[in-house]
Amino acid sequence: MKILDYNIKKILDSRSNWTIELELYNEKNIGVKSSVPSGKSTGKNEVFNLDPDQAILKAKYIFSKIKNKDFKSQQEFDHFLISLDKTVNKSYLGGNTILAFSYCFAKLNAYFKHIELYDYFNNLVNLKNLKIKPKMPYLFVNVINGGLHAGNNLKFQEYLIIPKTNDILKAINLARILYLELGKELKKIKGNNAINIGDEGGYAPNFKNDFEPFEIISKILKKLNLDKEFYFGLDAAANSINLSNDKLEKFYLKLIKKINLIYLEDPFAEEDFEQFKKLKLKLKNVYICGDDLTTTNINSFKKADSENSINSVIIKPNQIGTISETIEAIQFAKQKNWWIIVSHRSGETNDDLIADLAYGVAANGFKLGAPARGERVAKYNRLLEIANQ
Ligand code: 2PG
Ligand code: MG
């Protein structure tokens, strides 16, 4: 497939920061569009993103190098971009610029092949010894925001509810029922301001302590007779928390006695592979997940594997900058039998590509924010569209 033309412009993301939106056209003048998100609690090994004005200049350069070239595969295209950049963290062309091209190439190539984007990802992820069929993930729904994503007193970043079904219509319905009831309850017990929301659409009032959000949620679920329908998860994002490992661990152990917590993301600081391992050995029934620890980077995945630190991993394409490297990381994780959680970023756009990724690679989970706000709902609605086909 040959690239014939491009167009790039600045658009707003969900935090009112500028980001980039790229259009790419092939030789048949078919065009696709992609935009890139951005994180706030970022891992130190993530790719480097350029300021959007600079990214636009670099896009012009990239286009001059790819124009009329015939690319046979996603890998060939992505590796060409990586070879143009030449840096370890994609700082010359910008992780964001490269990702926008990689996303567009995937959409264009799927279109060119007359297949759905999720099937395109499914073809990429399958290997001789790895046969995966597309499958709906469990939804990891953020209903209360804290940490860097909110202006409240919660230390921990994301209080997650996980409907126990991957029937997507049922899962979304359970999520929205809880979300709406939680809003009413918070307003009742904490006043009108309690339903102000954080970056990912979760409510963000002050709480008595860091357990209270789950206590309130559990109470509501009991009242609705839905307490058997959900698991719970927490993205601690501990890198941004000023607490000793001892205190963090005590909190997690106490929390597990109170609720059915099956998922714990970034429980310790981003380089503490050893501490992750200790907790994983202690908590046999909890998925201990790396995010800032592993940054969708296969080298960090290998380190986490050799140190026995995790049994679950977050996948965010914009941590690493290309589809091909994202797929490589997923393949590694699948071969280790880790739980794979495809995830949005806290600063999002309406691009719904990651929904196709989550379904196409049969991710175990999909972390996609609250079932409210356009940039989050775009991903929920894409899953509904896929389910309806
Ligand atoms: C996380 C993410 C997304 P950010 O820590 O998992 O929820 O936050 O995009 O700010 O890194
Ligand atoms: Mg995280």
Short mmCIF file of C-alpha atoms and ligand atoms in Angstrom, two decimals:
data_model
loop_
_atom_site.label_atom_id
_atom_site.label_comp_id
_atom_site.label_asym_id
_atom_site.label_seq_id
_atom_site.Cartn_x
_atom_site.Cartn_y
_atom_site.Cartn_z
CA MET A 1 0.00 0.00 0.00
CA LYS A 2 1.27 3.46 -0.90
CA ILE A 3 0.71 6.68 1.04
CA LEU A 4 -0.24 9.53 -1.25
CA ASP A 5 -1.18 12.46 0.97
CA TYR A 6 -1.56 13.64 4.53
CA ASN A 7 -3.01 16.42 6.63
CA ILE A 8 -2.30 17.24 10.25
CA LYS A 9 -3.82 19.71 12.67
CA LYS A 10 -4.08 20.53 16.36
CA ILE A 11 -7.21 19.45 18.21
CA LEU A 12 -8.21 19.66 21.87
CA ASP A 13 -7.99 16.69 24.17
CA SER A 14 -10.32 16.06 27.11
CA ARG A 15 -8.18 18.21 29.45
CA SER A 16 -8.17 21.18 27.11
CA ASN A 17 -4.59 20.55 26.06
CA TRP A 18 -3.64 20.58 22.40
CA THR A 19 -2.92 17.28 20.74
CA ILE A 20 -2.58 16.23 17.10
CA GLU A 21 -4.99 14.69 14.62
CA LEU A 22 -3.54 13.15 11.49
CA GLU A 23 -5.23 12.19 8.23
CA LEU A 24 -3.52 9.81 5.85
CA TYR A 25 -4.56 8.99 2.27
CA ASN A 26 -3.56 6.03 0.14
CA GLU A 27 -3.12 5.75 -3.62
CA LYS A 28 -6.88 5.30 -4.08
CA ASN A 29 -7.42 8.55 -2.22
CA ILE A 30 -9.05 6.73 0.67
CA GLY A 31 -8.44 8.67 3.87
CA VAL A 32 -8.46 7.82 7.60
CA LYS A 33 -8.05 9.92 10.73
CA SER A 34 -6.37 9.33 14.09
CA SER A 35 -5.60 11.36 17.16
CA VAL A 36 -3.41 10.64 20.15
CA PRO A 37 -4.09 10.81 23.90
CA SER A 38 -1.78 11.86 26.72
CA GLY A 39 -1.11 10.68 30.27
CA LYS A 40 -0.68 12.62 33.49
CA SER A 41 0.72 9.94 35.79
CA THR A 42 3.28 8.84 33.23
CA GLY A 43 6.01 6.23 33.65
CA LYS A 44 9.55 7.50 33.30
CA ASN A 45 10.31 5.07 30.45
CA GLU A 46 7.45 6.19 28.24
CA VAL A 47 8.25 7.67 24.83
CA PHE A 48 8.82 11.40 24.64
CA ASN A 49 5.97 13.45 23.17
CA LEU A 50 6.65 16.64 21.27
CA ASP A 51 4.73 19.85 21.61
CA PRO A 52 1.96 19.65 18.94
CA ASP A 53 3.43 22.54 16.89
CA GLN A 54 6.74 20.71 16.68
CA ALA A 55 4.96 17.43 15.99
CA ILE A 56 3.30 19.08 12.99
CA LEU A 57 6.71 20.03 11.58
CA LYS A 58 8.02 16.51 12.14
CA ALA A 59 4.93 15.07 10.44
CA LYS A 60 5.84 17.06 7.33
CA TYR A 61 9.30 15.49 7.40
CA ILE A 62 7.90 11.97 7.95
CA PHE A 63 5.48 12.41 5.07
CA SER A 64 8.31 13.49 2.75
CA LYS A 65 10.03 10.17 3.52
CA ILE A 66 7.01 7.85 3.21
CA LYS A 67 5.28 9.44 0.24
CA ASN A 68 4.81 6.96 -2.64
CA LYS A 69 6.81 4.28 -0.86
CA ASP A 70 5.17 0.85 -0.98
CA PHE A 71 4.77 -0.59 2.52
CA LYS A 72 3.86 -4.26 2.67
CA SER A 73 3.01 -4.50 6.35
CA GLN A 74 2.44 -2.67 9.61
CA GLN A 75 5.80 -3.90 10.82
CA GLU A 76 7.63 -2.59 7.79
CA PHE A 77 5.92 0.79 8.15
CA ASP A 78 6.54 1.10 11.91
CA HIS A 79 10.15 -0.01 11.63
CA PHE A 80 10.71 2.54 8.91
CA LEU A 81 9.47 5.27 11.28
CA ILE A 82 11.65 3.93 14.10
CA SER A 83 14.68 3.98 11.79
CA LEU A 84 13.92 7.59 10.82
CA ASP A 85 13.78 8.58 14.48
CA LYS A 86 16.88 6.73 15.69
CA THR A 87 16.45 7.64 19.40
CA VAL A 88 15.62 5.24 22.25
CA ASN A 89 12.56 7.20 23.42
CA LYS A 90 11.35 8.54 20.04
CA SER A 91 12.29 12.05 21.09
CA TYR A 92 13.47 13.17 17.63
CA LEU A 93 10.19 12.70 15.78
CA GLY A 94 8.03 12.52 18.91
CA GLY A 95 6.23 9.46 20.29
CA ASN A 96 2.95 11.25 19.61
CA THR A 97 3.82 12.02 15.96
CA ILE A 98 4.97 8.47 15.28
CA LEU A 99 1.91 6.96 16.97
CA ALA A 100 -0.47 9.07 14.89
CA PHE A 101 1.18 7.70 11.70
CA SER A 102 1.18 4.15 13.05
CA TYR A 103 -2.53 4.37 13.99
CA CYS A 104 -3.46 5.81 10.59
CA PHE A 105 -1.46 3.17 8.75
CA ALA A 106 -3.34 0.44 10.67
CA LYS A 107 -6.74 1.96 9.84
CA LEU A 108 -5.80 2.51 6.20
CA ASN A 109 -4.35 -0.96 5.75
CA ALA A 110 -7.44 -2.59 7.33
CA TYR A 111 -9.58 -0.58 4.94
CA PHE A 112 -7.32 -1.55 2.02
CA LYS A 113 -7.70 -5.23 2.96
CA HIS A 114 -11.49 -4.86 3.42
CA ILE A 115 -11.36 -6.14 6.98
CA GLU A 116 -12.47 -4.74 10.32
CA LEU A 117 -9.81 -3.01 12.38
CA TYR A 118 -10.18 -5.58 15.17
CA ASP A 119 -9.56 -8.41 12.68
CA TYR A 120 -6.51 -6.52 11.44
CA PHE A 121 -5.16 -6.44 15.01
CA ASN A 122 -6.13 -10.07 15.45
CA ASN A 123 -4.07 -11.01 12.37
CA LEU A 124 -1.10 -9.05 13.72
CA VAL A 125 -1.15 -10.68 17.15
CA ASN A 126 -1.49 -14.29 16.03
CA LEU A 127 1.68 -16.35 15.73
CA LYS A 128 2.28 -19.98 14.78
CA ASN A 129 2.10 -21.00 18.41
CA LEU A 130 -0.38 -18.30 19.47
CA LYS A 131 -3.91 -18.62 18.16
CA ILE A 132 -6.27 -16.03 19.55
CA LYS A 133 -9.85 -15.27 18.55
CA PRO A 134 -11.31 -11.77 19.08
CA LYS A 135 -13.18 -11.65 22.39
CA MET A 136 -14.94 -9.05 24.52
CA PRO A 137 -12.88 -7.97 27.53
CA TYR A 138 -14.04 -7.38 31.08
CA LEU A 139 -14.66 -3.68 31.59
CA PHE A 140 -12.53 -1.90 34.18
CA VAL A 141 -14.72 1.07 34.98
CA ASN A 142 -13.35 4.01 36.92
CA VAL A 143 -16.11 5.44 39.09
CA ILE A 144 -14.11 7.44 41.64
CA ASN A 145 -11.03 9.50 40.83
CA GLY A 146 -8.23 10.49 43.17
CA GLY A 147 -4.48 11.15 43.08
CA LEU A 148 -3.25 13.26 40.17
CA HIS A 149 -6.55 12.84 38.31
CA ALA A 150 -8.64 14.80 40.81
CA GLY A 151 -8.58 17.76 43.19
CA ASN A 152 -9.73 15.78 46.23
CA ASN A 153 -8.03 14.17 49.22
CA LEU A 154 -7.80 10.58 47.92
CA LYS A 155 -4.25 9.31 47.60
CA PHE A 156 -5.13 6.47 45.23
CA GLN A 157 -5.86 7.28 41.61
CA GLU A 158 -8.59 4.99 40.31
CA TYR A 159 -11.36 3.08 42.10
CA LEU A 160 -12.47 0.47 39.58
CA ILE A 161 -15.57 -1.66 39.36
CA ILE A 162 -15.43 -4.73 37.12
CA PRO A 163 -18.77 -6.24 36.01
CA LYS A 164 -18.36 -10.02 36.11
CA THR A 165 -19.64 -10.54 32.58
CA ASN A 166 -18.18 -9.99 29.15
CA ASP A 167 -21.61 -9.81 27.60
CA ILE A 168 -20.90 -6.22 26.70
CA LEU A 169 -24.44 -4.88 26.79
CA LYS A 170 -24.98 -6.38 30.24
CA ALA A 171 -21.59 -5.18 31.47
CA ILE A 172 -22.18 -1.60 30.32
CA ASN A 173 -25.64 -1.60 31.79
CA LEU A 174 -24.35 -2.78 35.18
CA ALA A 175 -21.64 -0.12 35.07
CA ARG A 176 -24.04 2.70 34.30
CA ILE A 177 -26.58 1.63 36.93
CA LEU A 178 -23.86 1.71 39.60
CA TYR A 179 -22.39 4.97 38.27
CA LEU A 180 -25.75 6.77 38.37
CA GLU A 181 -26.71 5.40 41.82
CA LEU A 182 -23.30 6.35 43.16
CA GLY A 183 -23.83 9.91 41.96
CA LYS A 184 -27.16 10.12 43.77
CA GLU A 185 -25.76 8.62 46.97
CA LEU A 186 -22.69 10.90 47.03
CA LYS A 187 -24.89 13.93 46.54
CA LYS A 188 -27.09 12.78 49.40
CA ILE A 189 -24.29 12.14 51.89
CA LYS A 190 -21.74 14.74 50.83
CA GLY A 191 -23.75 17.52 49.19
CA ASN A 192 -24.14 18.89 45.68
CA ASN A 193 -20.44 19.39 44.97
CA ALA A 194 -19.81 15.69 45.52
CA ILE A 195 -20.65 14.83 41.94
CA ASN A 196 -17.95 16.99 40.42
CA ILE A 197 -15.79 14.66 38.40
CA GLY A 198 -12.11 13.95 37.77
CA ASP A 199 -10.15 13.48 34.54
CA GLU A 200 -11.66 10.12 33.66
CA GLY A 201 -15.25 10.90 34.59
CA GLY A 202 -15.22 9.30 38.05
CA TYR A 203 -16.69 11.31 40.93
CA ALA A 204 -14.10 13.23 42.92
CA PRO A 205 -15.34 14.59 46.27
CA ASN A 206 -13.34 14.45 49.49
CA PHE A 207 -13.69 11.26 51.52
CA LYS A 208 -13.24 10.39 55.19
CA ASN A 209 -10.38 8.08 54.25
CA ASP A 210 -9.11 6.00 51.32
CA PHE A 211 -11.43 3.06 52.12
CA GLU A 212 -14.66 5.06 52.11
CA PRO A 213 -15.19 5.03 48.31
CA PHE A 214 -15.35 1.21 48.26
CA GLU A 215 -17.50 1.17 51.40
CA ILE A 216 -20.06 3.44 49.76
CA ILE A 217 -19.99 1.44 46.52
CA SER A 218 -20.45 -1.85 48.42
CA LYS A 219 -23.40 -0.43 50.34
CA ILE A 220 -25.10 0.67 47.11
CA LEU A 221 -24.53 -2.69 45.45
CA LYS A 222 -26.04 -4.51 48.42
CA LYS A 223 -29.06 -2.21 48.33
CA LEU A 224 -29.50 -2.89 44.61
CA ASN A 225 -28.96 -6.60 45.15
CA LEU A 226 -26.06 -6.44 42.69
CA ASP A 227 -23.21 -7.23 45.07
CA LYS A 228 -22.54 -10.60 43.39
CA GLU A 229 -22.21 -8.98 39.97
CA PHE A 230 -18.96 -7.06 40.41
CA TYR A 231 -15.30 -7.48 41.20
CA PHE A 232 -13.23 -4.52 42.35
CA GLY A 233 -9.89 -3.12 41.30
CA LEU A 234 -7.58 -0.27 42.26
CA ASP A 235 -5.02 1.64 40.24
CA ALA A 236 -2.91 2.97 43.10
CA ALA A 237 -0.51 4.81 40.75
CA ALA A 238 1.81 4.60 43.74
CA ASN A 239 4.56 6.47 42.00
CA SER A 240 2.69 9.67 42.79
CA ILE A 241 1.96 8.70 46.43
CA ASN A 242 4.09 9.81 49.31
CA LEU A 243 3.76 6.73 51.57
CA SER A 244 6.27 4.08 52.64
CA ASN A 245 6.05 0.59 51.12
CA ASP A 246 5.03 -0.69 54.54
CA LYS A 247 2.08 1.67 54.80
CA LEU A 248 1.01 0.94 51.21
CA GLU A 249 1.10 -2.79 51.84
CA LYS A 250 -0.90 -2.46 55.05
CA PHE A 251 -3.55 -0.52 53.16
CA TYR A 252 -3.83 -3.20 50.45
CA LEU A 253 -4.02 -6.05 52.96
CA LYS A 254 -6.74 -4.31 54.91
CA LEU A 255 -8.64 -3.46 51.72
CA ILE A 256 -8.63 -7.09 50.60
CA LYS A 257 -10.28 -8.11 53.86
CA LYS A 258 -13.12 -5.68 53.16
CA ILE A 259 -13.91 -6.21 49.46
CA ASN A 260 -13.56 -8.65 46.58
CA LEU A 261 -10.48 -6.95 45.13
CA ILE A 262 -9.04 -8.94 42.23
CA TYR A 263 -6.86 -6.30 40.59
CA LEU A 264 -4.15 -4.00 41.87
CA GLU A 265 -2.26 -1.76 39.44
CA ASP A 266 1.05 -0.07 40.23
CA PRO A 267 0.90 -0.82 43.98
CA PHE A 268 4.45 0.50 44.43
CA ALA A 269 6.81 2.97 42.79
CA GLU A 270 7.75 2.46 39.16
CA GLU A 271 11.14 0.84 39.66
CA ASP A 272 10.30 -1.36 42.62
CA PHE A 273 10.20 -4.74 40.82
CA GLU A 274 11.19 -6.45 44.08
CA GLN A 275 8.31 -5.03 46.12
CA PHE A 276 5.81 -6.00 43.40
CA LYS A 277 7.14 -9.55 43.61
CA LYS A 278 6.73 -9.74 47.40
CA LEU A 279 3.13 -8.60 47.18
CA LYS A 280 2.39 -10.95 44.31
CA LEU A 281 3.66 -13.89 46.36
CA LYS A 282 1.54 -12.80 49.30
CA LEU A 283 -1.69 -12.14 47.38
CA LYS A 284 -2.27 -15.26 45.32
CA ASN A 285 -5.78 -14.29 44.21
CA VAL A 286 -5.08 -10.76 43.06
CA TYR A 287 -3.78 -9.70 39.67
CA ILE A 288 -0.75 -7.55 40.39
CA CYS A 289 -0.47 -5.29 37.38
CA GLY A 290 2.36 -3.20 35.95
CA ASP A 291 1.70 0.13 34.26
CA ASP A 292 4.33 2.77 35.09
CA LEU A 293 6.50 -0.24 35.98
CA THR A 294 6.36 -1.69 32.47
CA THR A 295 5.24 1.10 30.06
CA THR A 296 4.25 -1.32 27.23
CA ASN A 297 7.95 -1.86 26.68
CA ILE A 298 9.09 -5.41 25.98
CA ASN A 299 12.42 -4.87 27.76
CA SER A 300 10.60 -3.93 30.97
CA PHE A 301 8.23 -6.87 30.42
CA LYS A 302 11.27 -9.17 30.30
CA LYS A 303 12.64 -7.65 33.50
CA ALA A 304 9.27 -8.01 35.25
CA ASP A 305 9.16 -11.62 34.09
CA SER A 306 12.65 -12.50 35.24
CA GLU A 307 12.00 -10.85 38.61
CA ASN A 308 8.57 -12.52 38.93
CA SER A 309 7.00 -9.14 39.71
CA ILE A 310 3.59 -9.28 37.99
CA ASN A 311 0.86 -11.50 36.59
CA SER A 312 -0.97 -8.76 34.75
CA VAL A 313 0.05 -5.84 32.57
CA ILE A 314 -1.36 -2.60 31.19
CA ILE A 315 -1.16 -2.03 27.43
CA LYS A 316 -1.13 1.59 26.24
CA PRO A 317 0.07 2.11 22.67
CA ASN A 318 1.10 5.69 23.39
CA GLN A 319 3.58 4.56 26.06
CA ILE A 320 5.67 2.90 23.35
CA GLY A 321 4.69 4.78 20.18
CA THR A 322 3.83 2.17 17.52
CA ILE A 323 1.26 -0.54 16.89
CA SER A 324 3.97 -3.11 16.08
CA GLU A 325 5.79 -2.67 19.37
CA THR A 326 2.45 -2.75 21.21
CA ILE A 327 1.60 -6.05 19.51
CA GLU A 328 5.03 -7.47 20.34
CA ALA A 329 4.49 -6.59 24.01
CA ILE A 330 1.03 -8.23 23.95
CA GLN A 331 2.47 -11.40 22.41
CA PHE A 332 5.09 -11.59 25.13
CA ALA A 333 2.48 -11.08 27.87
CA LYS A 334 0.16 -13.71 26.33
CA GLN A 335 2.96 -16.24 26.25
CA LYS A 336 3.55 -15.63 29.95
CA ASN A 337 -0.17 -16.04 30.65
CA TRP A 338 -0.37 -12.57 32.17
CA TRP A 339 -3.71 -10.84 32.25
CA ILE A 340 -3.70 -8.11 29.61
CA ILE A 341 -5.52 -4.85 30.27
CA VAL A 342 -5.73 -2.47 27.32
CA SER A 343 -6.06 1.06 28.65
CA HIS A 344 -7.00 4.59 27.71
CA ARG A 345 -5.09 7.64 29.03
CA SER A 346 -6.38 10.29 31.39
CA GLY A 347 -6.21 12.91 28.61
CA GLU A 348 -8.20 11.35 25.77
CA THR A 349 -9.65 12.13 22.36
CA ASN A 350 -12.67 10.61 20.64
CA ASP A 351 -10.48 8.14 18.74
CA ASP A 352 -11.84 4.67 19.50
CA LEU A 353 -9.02 2.55 18.05
CA ILE A 354 -8.14 1.01 21.42
CA ALA A 355 -11.60 -0.61 21.60
CA ASP A 356 -10.75 -2.54 18.43
CA LEU A 357 -7.37 -3.37 19.90
CA ALA A 358 -8.86 -4.71 23.14
CA TYR A 359 -11.38 -6.87 21.29
CA GLY A 360 -9.04 -7.93 18.47
CA VAL A 361 -6.26 -9.22 20.73
CA ALA A 362 -8.77 -10.73 23.21
CA ALA A 363 -7.52 -8.61 26.09
CA ASN A 364 -8.73 -9.85 29.45
CA GLY A 365 -9.65 -6.35 30.52
CA PHE A 366 -10.24 -2.89 29.04
CA LYS A 367 -9.76 0.13 31.30
CA LEU A 368 -11.83 2.90 29.79
CA GLY A 369 -12.91 5.40 32.46
CA ALA A 370 -16.42 6.20 33.61
CA PRO A 371 -19.43 5.47 31.38
CA ALA A 372 -19.84 9.22 30.87
CA ARG A 373 -18.08 12.03 28.91
CA GLY A 374 -17.72 11.84 25.13
CA GLU A 375 -14.09 10.73 24.97
CA ARG A 376 -14.78 7.76 27.30
CA VAL A 377 -18.18 6.91 25.85
CA ALA A 378 -16.62 6.72 22.34
CA LYS A 379 -14.86 3.52 23.42
CA TYR A 380 -17.93 2.03 25.14
CA ASN A 381 -20.01 2.74 22.06
CA ARG A 382 -17.48 1.18 19.70
CA LEU A 383 -17.70 -2.05 21.74
CA LEU A 384 -21.48 -1.91 21.41
CA GLU A 385 -21.11 -1.41 17.67
CA ILE A 386 -18.83 -4.43 17.40
CA ALA A 387 -21.20 -6.53 19.52
CA ASN A 388 -24.09 -5.56 17.26
CA GLN A 389 -22.47 -6.70 14.03
C1 2PG B 1 -3.16 5.14 34.39
C2 2PG B 1 -3.66 6.14 33.39
C3 2PG B 1 -4.98 5.88 32.77
P1 2PG B 1 -2.53 8.42 32.91
O1 2PG B 1 -2.37 5.47 35.29
O2 2PG B 1 -3.44 3.97 34.26
O3 2PG B 1 -6.00 5.62 33.64
O4 2PG B 1 -3.49 7.46 33.79
O5 2PG B 1 -3.04 8.38 31.53
O6 2PG B 1 -2.62 9.76 33.59
O7 2PG B 1 -1.16 7.81 33.02
MG MG B 2 -2.08 3.21 35.85
#
